Amino acid sequence: NAGVMQNPRHLVRRRGQEARLRCSPMKGHSHVYWYRQLPEEGLKFMVYLQKENIIDESGMPKERFSAEFPKEGPSILRIQQVVRGDSAAYFCASSPDRAPGSVYGYTFGSGTRLTVV
Amino acid sequence: GNSVTQMEGPVTLSEEAFLTINCTYTATGYPSLFWYVQYPGEGLQLLLKATKADDKGSNKGFEATYRKETTSFHLEKGSVQVSDSAVYFCALSQYGNKLVFGAGTILRVKS
């Protein structure tokens, strides 16, 4: 049973380019969460999605960032016109249900390290 | 808002030494508390958790007790091994679907 798969593991983009980060949840998991880890900081919540729905995007920057989780395929975190401050590790987690306490079911991926040059 | 503060690292210990990594939190109500571990090149793995005051979470020789009076959840292990070298994150969850993390503490264990 494969875990949460994120790709690419490392991504280098020039300022102004677009970055697309992919997350395939564990089989049977229908909830996806994205977190960002800036250098020397802890992980910070960005967005929570179910299939075809954004449930909570309270941690998403207002501009340039978007996320989707289509009916088929992986969840995508998209960053347009990247800037140096977007350089970070982006982690995805999935869980099988939305009941209170579903953080107990979190499984994290290995992350995508984005470097903006 | 909710927050978690961890002791800064890196923490460097010799094998079989006693480990303490301090963690304190700020939250309204009664959050659940967690310790996650991240080995090099891997994702975060849940190490242990506690859901109410005075609960003790334990796993793989690690322990942490939920202390509401001091708003703390310190991680301890009696005898560390080289294989315990990793980054340790303290976290809380207030309403179940989000985690608030501390900055992480790097642990290095030397043989």
JSON list of N, CA, C and O in Angstrom, two decimals, chain A residues 44 58 65 96 99 112 114:
[
{"chain": "A", "resi": 44, "resn": "LYS", "atom": "N", "xyz": [3.44, 25.10, 8.19]},
{"chain": "A", "resi": 44, "resn": "LYS", "atom": "CA", "xyz": [2.25, 25.94, 8.35]},
{"chain": "A", "resi": 44, "resn": "LYS", "atom": "C", "xyz": [1.18, 25.48, 7.38]},
{"chain": "A", "resi": 44, "resn": "LYS", "atom": "O", "xyz": [1.45, 25.30, 6.19]},
{"chain": "A", "resi": 58, "resn": "SER", "atom": "N", "xyz": [-7.74, 28.86, 4.45]},
{"chain": "A", "resi": 58, "resn": "SER", "atom": "CA", "xyz": [-7.40, 30.00, 5.29]},
{"chain": "A", "resi": 58, "resn": "SER", "atom": "C", "xyz": [-5.91, 30.27, 5.38]},
{"chain": "A", "resi": 58, "resn": "SER", "atom": "O", "xyz": [-5.50, 31.37, 5.74]},
{"chain": "A", "resi": 65, "resn": "PHE", "atom": "N", "xyz": [-1.19, 31.76, -5.51]},
{"chain": "A", "resi": 65, "resn": "PHE", "atom": "CA", "xyz": [-1.29, 30.36, -5.07]},
{"chain": "A", "resi": 65, "resn": "PHE", "atom": "C", "xyz": [-2.70, 29.84, -5.31]},
{"chain": "A", "resi": 65, "resn": "PHE", "atom": "O", "xyz": [-3.68, 30.52, -5.03]},
{"chain": "A", "resi": 96, "resn": "PRO", "atom": "N", "xyz": [-8.34, 9.67, 5.72]},
{"chain": "A", "resi": 96, "resn": "PRO", "atom": "CA", "xyz": [-9.47, 8.94, 5.14]},
{"chain": "A", "resi": 96, "resn": "PRO", "atom": "C", "xyz": [-10.84, 9.52, 5.45]},
{"chain": "A", "resi": 96, "resn": "PRO", "atom": "O", "xyz": [-11.80, 9.12, 4.86]},
{"chain": "A", "resi": 99, "resn": "ALA", "atom": "N", "xyz": [-14.06, 13.36, 10.00]},
{"chain": "A", "resi": 99, "resn": "ALA", "atom": "CA", "xyz": [-14.63, 13.42, 11.35]},
{"chain": "A", "resi": 99, "resn": "ALA", "atom": "C", "xyz": [-13.70, 14.21, 12.25]},
{"chain": "A", "resi": 99, "resn": "ALA", "atom": "O", "xyz": [-12.50, 14.25, 12.04]},
{"chain": "A", "resi": 112, "resn": "THR", "atom": "N", "xyz": [8.02, 18.28, -1.40]},
{"chain": "A", "resi": 112, "resn": "THR", "atom": "CA", "xyz": [8.68, 18.83, -2.58]},
{"chain": "A", "resi": 112, "resn": "THR", "atom": "C", "xyz": [9.48, 20.04, -2.13]},
{"chain": "A", "resi": 112, "resn": "THR", "atom": "O", "xyz": [8.92, 20.95, -1.50]},
{"chain": "A", "resi": 114, "resn": "LEU", "atom": "N", "xyz": [11.08, 23.25, -3.15]},
{"chain": "A", "resi": 114, "resn": "LEU", "atom": "CA", "xyz": [11.06, 24.25, -4.23]},
{"chain": "A", "resi": 114, "resn": "LEU", "atom": "C", "xyz": [12.17, 25.27, -3.98]},
{"chain": "A", "resi": 114, "resn": "LEU", "atom": "O", "xyz": [12.25, 25.85, -2.90]}
]
